[in-house]
Each structure stands twice: as C-alpha cells, then as structure tokens.
Short mmCIF file of C-alpha atoms in Angstrom, two decimals:
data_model
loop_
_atom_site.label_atom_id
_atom_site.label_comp_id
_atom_site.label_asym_id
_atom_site.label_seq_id
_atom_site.Cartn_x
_atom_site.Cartn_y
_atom_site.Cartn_z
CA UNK I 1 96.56 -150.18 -38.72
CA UNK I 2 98.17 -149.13 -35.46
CA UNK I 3 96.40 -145.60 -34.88
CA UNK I 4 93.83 -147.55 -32.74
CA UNK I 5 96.89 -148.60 -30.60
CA UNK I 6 98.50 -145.43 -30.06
CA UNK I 7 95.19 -144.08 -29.36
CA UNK I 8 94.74 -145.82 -26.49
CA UNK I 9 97.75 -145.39 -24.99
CA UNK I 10 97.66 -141.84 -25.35
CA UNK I 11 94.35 -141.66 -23.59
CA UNK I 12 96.15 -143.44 -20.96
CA UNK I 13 98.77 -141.33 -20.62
CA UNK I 14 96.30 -138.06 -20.40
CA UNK I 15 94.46 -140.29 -17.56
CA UNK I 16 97.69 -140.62 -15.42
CA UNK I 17 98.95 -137.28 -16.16
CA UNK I 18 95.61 -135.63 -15.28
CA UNK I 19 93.55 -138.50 -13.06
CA UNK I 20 90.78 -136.70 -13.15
CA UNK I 21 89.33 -133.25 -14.85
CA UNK I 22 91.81 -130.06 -14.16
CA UNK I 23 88.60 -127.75 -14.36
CA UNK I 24 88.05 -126.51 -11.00
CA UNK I 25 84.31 -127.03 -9.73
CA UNK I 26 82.60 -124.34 -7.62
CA UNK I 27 80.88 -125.60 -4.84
CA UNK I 28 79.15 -122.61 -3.61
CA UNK I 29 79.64 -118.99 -4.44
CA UNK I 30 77.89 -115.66 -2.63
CA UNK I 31 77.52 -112.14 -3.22
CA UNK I 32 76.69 -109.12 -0.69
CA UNK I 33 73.29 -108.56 -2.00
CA UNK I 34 73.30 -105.20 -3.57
CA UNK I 35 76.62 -104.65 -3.85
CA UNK I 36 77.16 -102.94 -7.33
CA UNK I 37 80.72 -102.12 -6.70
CA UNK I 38 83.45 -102.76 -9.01
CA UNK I 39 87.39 -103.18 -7.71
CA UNK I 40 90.03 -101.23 -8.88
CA UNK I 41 93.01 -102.73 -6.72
CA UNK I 42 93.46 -105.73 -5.09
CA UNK I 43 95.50 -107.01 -2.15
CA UNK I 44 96.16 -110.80 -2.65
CA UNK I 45 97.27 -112.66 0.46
CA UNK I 46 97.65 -116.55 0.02
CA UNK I 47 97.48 -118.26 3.20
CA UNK I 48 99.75 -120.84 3.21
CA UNK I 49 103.10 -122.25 5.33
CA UNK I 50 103.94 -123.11 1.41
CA UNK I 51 105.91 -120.17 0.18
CA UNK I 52 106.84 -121.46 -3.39
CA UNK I 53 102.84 -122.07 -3.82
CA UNK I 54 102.10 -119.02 -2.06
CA UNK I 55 104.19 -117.17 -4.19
CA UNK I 56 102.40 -118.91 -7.10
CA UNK I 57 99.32 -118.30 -6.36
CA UNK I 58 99.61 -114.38 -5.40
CA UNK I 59 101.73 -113.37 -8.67
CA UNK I 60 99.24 -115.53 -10.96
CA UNK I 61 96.01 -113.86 -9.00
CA UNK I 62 98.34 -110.33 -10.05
CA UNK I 63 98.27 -111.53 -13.38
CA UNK I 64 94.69 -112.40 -13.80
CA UNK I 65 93.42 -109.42 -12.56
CA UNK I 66 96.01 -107.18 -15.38
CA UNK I 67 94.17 -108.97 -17.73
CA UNK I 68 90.74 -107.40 -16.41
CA UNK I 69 92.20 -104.11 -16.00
CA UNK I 70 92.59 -104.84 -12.26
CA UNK I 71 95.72 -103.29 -10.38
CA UNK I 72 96.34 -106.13 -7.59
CA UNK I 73 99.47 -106.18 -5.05
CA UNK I 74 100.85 -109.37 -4.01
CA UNK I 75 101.30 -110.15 0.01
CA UNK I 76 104.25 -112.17 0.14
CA UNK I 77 107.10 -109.17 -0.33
CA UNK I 78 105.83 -107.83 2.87
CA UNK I 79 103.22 -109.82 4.76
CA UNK I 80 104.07 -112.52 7.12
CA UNK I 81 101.85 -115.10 7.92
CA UNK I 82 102.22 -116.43 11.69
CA UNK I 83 100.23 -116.28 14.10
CA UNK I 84 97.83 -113.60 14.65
CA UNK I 85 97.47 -110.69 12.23
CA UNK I 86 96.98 -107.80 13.39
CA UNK I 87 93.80 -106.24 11.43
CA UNK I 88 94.25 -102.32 12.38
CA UNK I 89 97.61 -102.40 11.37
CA UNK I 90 96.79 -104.51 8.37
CA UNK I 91 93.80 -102.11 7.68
CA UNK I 92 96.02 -98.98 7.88
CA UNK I 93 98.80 -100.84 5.18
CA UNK I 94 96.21 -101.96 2.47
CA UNK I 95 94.87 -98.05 2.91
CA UNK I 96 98.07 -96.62 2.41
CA UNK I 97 98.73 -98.92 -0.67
CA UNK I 98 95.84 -97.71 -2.18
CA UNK I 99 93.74 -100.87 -1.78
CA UNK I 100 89.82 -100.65 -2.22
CA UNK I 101 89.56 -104.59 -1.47
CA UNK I 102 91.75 -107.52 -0.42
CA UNK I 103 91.53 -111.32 -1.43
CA UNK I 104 92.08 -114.10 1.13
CA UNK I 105 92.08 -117.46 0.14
CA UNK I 106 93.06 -120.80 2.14
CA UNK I 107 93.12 -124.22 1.88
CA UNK I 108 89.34 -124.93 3.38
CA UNK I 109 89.76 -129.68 2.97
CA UNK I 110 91.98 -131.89 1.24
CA UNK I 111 90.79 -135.52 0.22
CA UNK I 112 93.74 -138.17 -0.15
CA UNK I 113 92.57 -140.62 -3.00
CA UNK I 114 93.85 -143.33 -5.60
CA UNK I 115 93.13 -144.80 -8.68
CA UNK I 116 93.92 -147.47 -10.52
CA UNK I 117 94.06 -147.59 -14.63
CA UNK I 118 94.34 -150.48 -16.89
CA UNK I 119 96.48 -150.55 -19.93
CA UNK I 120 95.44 -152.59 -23.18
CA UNK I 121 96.61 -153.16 -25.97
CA UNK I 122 95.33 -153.55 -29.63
CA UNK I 123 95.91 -155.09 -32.43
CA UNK I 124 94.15 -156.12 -36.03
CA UNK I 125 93.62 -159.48 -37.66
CA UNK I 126 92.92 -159.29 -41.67
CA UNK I 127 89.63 -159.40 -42.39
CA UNK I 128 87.84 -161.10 -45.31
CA UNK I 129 86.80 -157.84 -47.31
CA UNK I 130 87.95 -157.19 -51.08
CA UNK I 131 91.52 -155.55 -50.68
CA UNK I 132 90.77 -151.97 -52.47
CA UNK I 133 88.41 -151.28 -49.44
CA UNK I 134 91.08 -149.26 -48.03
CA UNK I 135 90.00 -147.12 -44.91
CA UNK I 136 87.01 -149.08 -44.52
CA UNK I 137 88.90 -151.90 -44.42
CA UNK I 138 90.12 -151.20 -40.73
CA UNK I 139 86.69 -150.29 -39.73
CA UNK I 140 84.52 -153.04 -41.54
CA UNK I 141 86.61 -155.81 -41.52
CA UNK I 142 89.30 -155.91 -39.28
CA UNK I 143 88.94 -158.05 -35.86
CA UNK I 144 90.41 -155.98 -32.90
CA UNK I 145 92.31 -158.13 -30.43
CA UNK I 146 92.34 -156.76 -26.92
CA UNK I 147 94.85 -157.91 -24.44
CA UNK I 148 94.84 -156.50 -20.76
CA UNK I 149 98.07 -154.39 -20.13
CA UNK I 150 99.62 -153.71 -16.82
CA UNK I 151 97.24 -151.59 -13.82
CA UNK I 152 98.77 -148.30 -13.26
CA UNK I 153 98.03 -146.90 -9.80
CA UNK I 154 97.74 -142.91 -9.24
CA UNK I 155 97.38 -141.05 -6.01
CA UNK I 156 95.90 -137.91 -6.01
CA UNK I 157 93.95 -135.18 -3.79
CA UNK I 158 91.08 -133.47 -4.10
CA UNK I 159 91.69 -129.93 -2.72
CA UNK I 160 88.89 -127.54 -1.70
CA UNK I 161 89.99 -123.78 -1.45
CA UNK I 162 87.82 -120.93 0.16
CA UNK I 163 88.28 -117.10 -1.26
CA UNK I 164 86.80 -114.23 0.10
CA UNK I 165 86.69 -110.69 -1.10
CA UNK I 166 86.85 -108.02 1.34
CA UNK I 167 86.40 -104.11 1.02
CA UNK I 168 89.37 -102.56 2.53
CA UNK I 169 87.67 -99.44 3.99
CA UNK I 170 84.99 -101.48 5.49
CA UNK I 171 86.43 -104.94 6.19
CA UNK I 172 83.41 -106.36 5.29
CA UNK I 173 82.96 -109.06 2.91
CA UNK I 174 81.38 -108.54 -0.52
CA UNK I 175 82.61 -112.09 -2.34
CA UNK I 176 83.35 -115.47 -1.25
CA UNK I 177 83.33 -119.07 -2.69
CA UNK I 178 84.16 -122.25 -2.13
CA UNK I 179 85.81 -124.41 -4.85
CA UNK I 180 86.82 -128.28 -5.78
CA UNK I 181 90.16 -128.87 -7.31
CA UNK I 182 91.57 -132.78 -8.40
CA UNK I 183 95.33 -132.11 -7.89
CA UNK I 184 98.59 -134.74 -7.23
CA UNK I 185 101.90 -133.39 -6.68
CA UNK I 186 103.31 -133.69 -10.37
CA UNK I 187 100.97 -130.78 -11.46
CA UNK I 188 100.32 -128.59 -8.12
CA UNK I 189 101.63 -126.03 -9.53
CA UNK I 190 99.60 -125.73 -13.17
CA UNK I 191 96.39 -126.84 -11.35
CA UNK I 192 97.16 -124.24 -8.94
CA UNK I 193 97.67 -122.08 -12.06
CA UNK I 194 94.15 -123.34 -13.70
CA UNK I 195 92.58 -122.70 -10.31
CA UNK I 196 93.51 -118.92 -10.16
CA UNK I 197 92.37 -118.59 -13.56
CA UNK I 198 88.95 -120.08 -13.41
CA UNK I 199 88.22 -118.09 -9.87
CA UNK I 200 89.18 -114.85 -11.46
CA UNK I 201 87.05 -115.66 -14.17
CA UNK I 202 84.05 -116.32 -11.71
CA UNK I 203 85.01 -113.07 -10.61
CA UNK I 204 84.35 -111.02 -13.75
CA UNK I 205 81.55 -112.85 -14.47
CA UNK I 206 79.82 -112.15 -11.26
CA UNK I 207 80.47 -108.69 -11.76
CA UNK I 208 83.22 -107.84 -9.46
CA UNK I 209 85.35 -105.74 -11.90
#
C-alpha cells in the first residue's frame, strides 16, 4: 500500500541529490578539417587555482585515456600554473616526455542557480472493490490522498568547461569543445568525474585515438 509513498520520496531524494541531469551537454565541438591523426600520448594540464580538483581531473583524464589505449601524463607533479607559461620551454618538456599532443581545459562560465522542490506525501483510502482483487486493488480502487510536504530549496551551478587538443610538435590545435555541466558542491567531484568521462568519450568517437 505504501510503495507509492516511498516512491515519491525517493524521486525526491534523486532530485536534491542530483538537481538536475549529471550528463554533461556539448555545446559545440570542432575538428581540424582533415586531420586523420590518432594520439598516442597525452599531456593533461587542468587549469585551475583548485589543486584537489585539478588533481582530479588530470589523474581521471589519465585514466580514461588507459582505457583507450592512450598513454597520457598528468601536469600537476611538475607544472605550475601562475602567471605566464612559458610555451618554448613548455614545448621542449612535452617533447622530451614523449608527448605527440597536450590537453588544456579551463573553466570557460559558471551560472549560480536555485531550485526549489516540493515534498508530498501519499496515502490510500479503501476502495469499494471485491477484496480478492489483490494488486488491482491498489490500482483500481484505491483513492490516493495527496498532501503538500515541506519545499526543499537547492543551489546549484551550471559550469561550462572549454578543452582543446593540441599537437605538441606543432602547437597547433586539432580538437576543441565546449561543454555544459549542472554541478553543486556536494557532488563536484563525481560530476567532475562524469565530465572527464563523457569528453573522453567524445574523443574516441570523433576519432581522436
């Protein structure tokens, strides 16, 4: 009689865990026309101030591209990010690791917003149906009373990220996007997570490696 109930405020917990959907939307996406390369080893540099995210980020992006059969080298053990970098030098380091391309990604617009959820709650009156109806009886002839619960208020941000992909002998770009991501601060960190995969799915879709 009460799975109706529970229902409901299950859903509701899913809608203030989550606010809105974790899938990250891409906005736009480009590739070099006619590039037909594919990468072999990638430099990731997150550019944040955030070094627990950044951190994140670059060993997930690491992980993502193992499972494609992608070497990739994180940027926090040995990058610093102040200031102005200097590209020769950074040119000469990504060579001398071995690099054939290197991913930059940043924090392009964030979006402050808030919602507000209200709970109910359900119940069931008998109905008038014979008593052997069983199952049906909750669907056929049960009245559902509906009382408004409590609003529940959520703040969250809506996060837009740019990546590029560069070649490392050229410096030229050969990938870039720009994505949508529904984030608060409870789950950063697994949206962040969600985010990396879906781009480096993109990725091998698009042909990349």
């Amino acid at each position: 009689m009460r799975r109706h109930a529970l229902l409901g405020t299950l859903l509701l917990s899913l809608l203030i865990a989550g606010c809105a959907p974790a899938h990250t939307k891409f906005k736009d996406t480009w590739k070099r026309p006619g590039f037909t390369g594919k990468v072999q080893k990638v430099y990731v540099i997150g550019v944040t101030h955030n070094s627990t995210l950044r951190k994140i980020f670059e060993d997930e992006f690491v992980k993502q591209l193992a499972k494609a059969g992608v070497a990739g080298i994180p940027s926090y053990p040995d990058l610093v990010i102040s200031g102005k970098v200097d590209r020769e030098a950074l040119r000469a380091r990504l060579k001398a690791k071995g690099t054939d391309a290197v991913l930059v990604a940043r924090l392009a617009g964030k979006t402050q917003r808030s919602a507000a959820f209200s709970a109910r709650q359900a119940g069931y009156g008998v109905g008038t149906g014979p008593i052997h109806i069983y199952y049906e009886e909750d669907y056929n002839t049960s009245i559902e009373i509906v009382a408004p619960g409590p609003a529940v208020e959520h703040d969250y941000s809506v996060v837009d990220i740019s990546a590029n992909l560069f070649e490392t002998e050229s410096a030229q770009a050969v990938w870039s996007t720009l994505t949508e991501t529904t984030v608060s601060y409870e789950n950063r960190e697994q949206r962040l997570r969600e985010f990396v995969e879906a781009m480096a799915g993109k990725m091998q879709e698009q042909g990349l490696f």
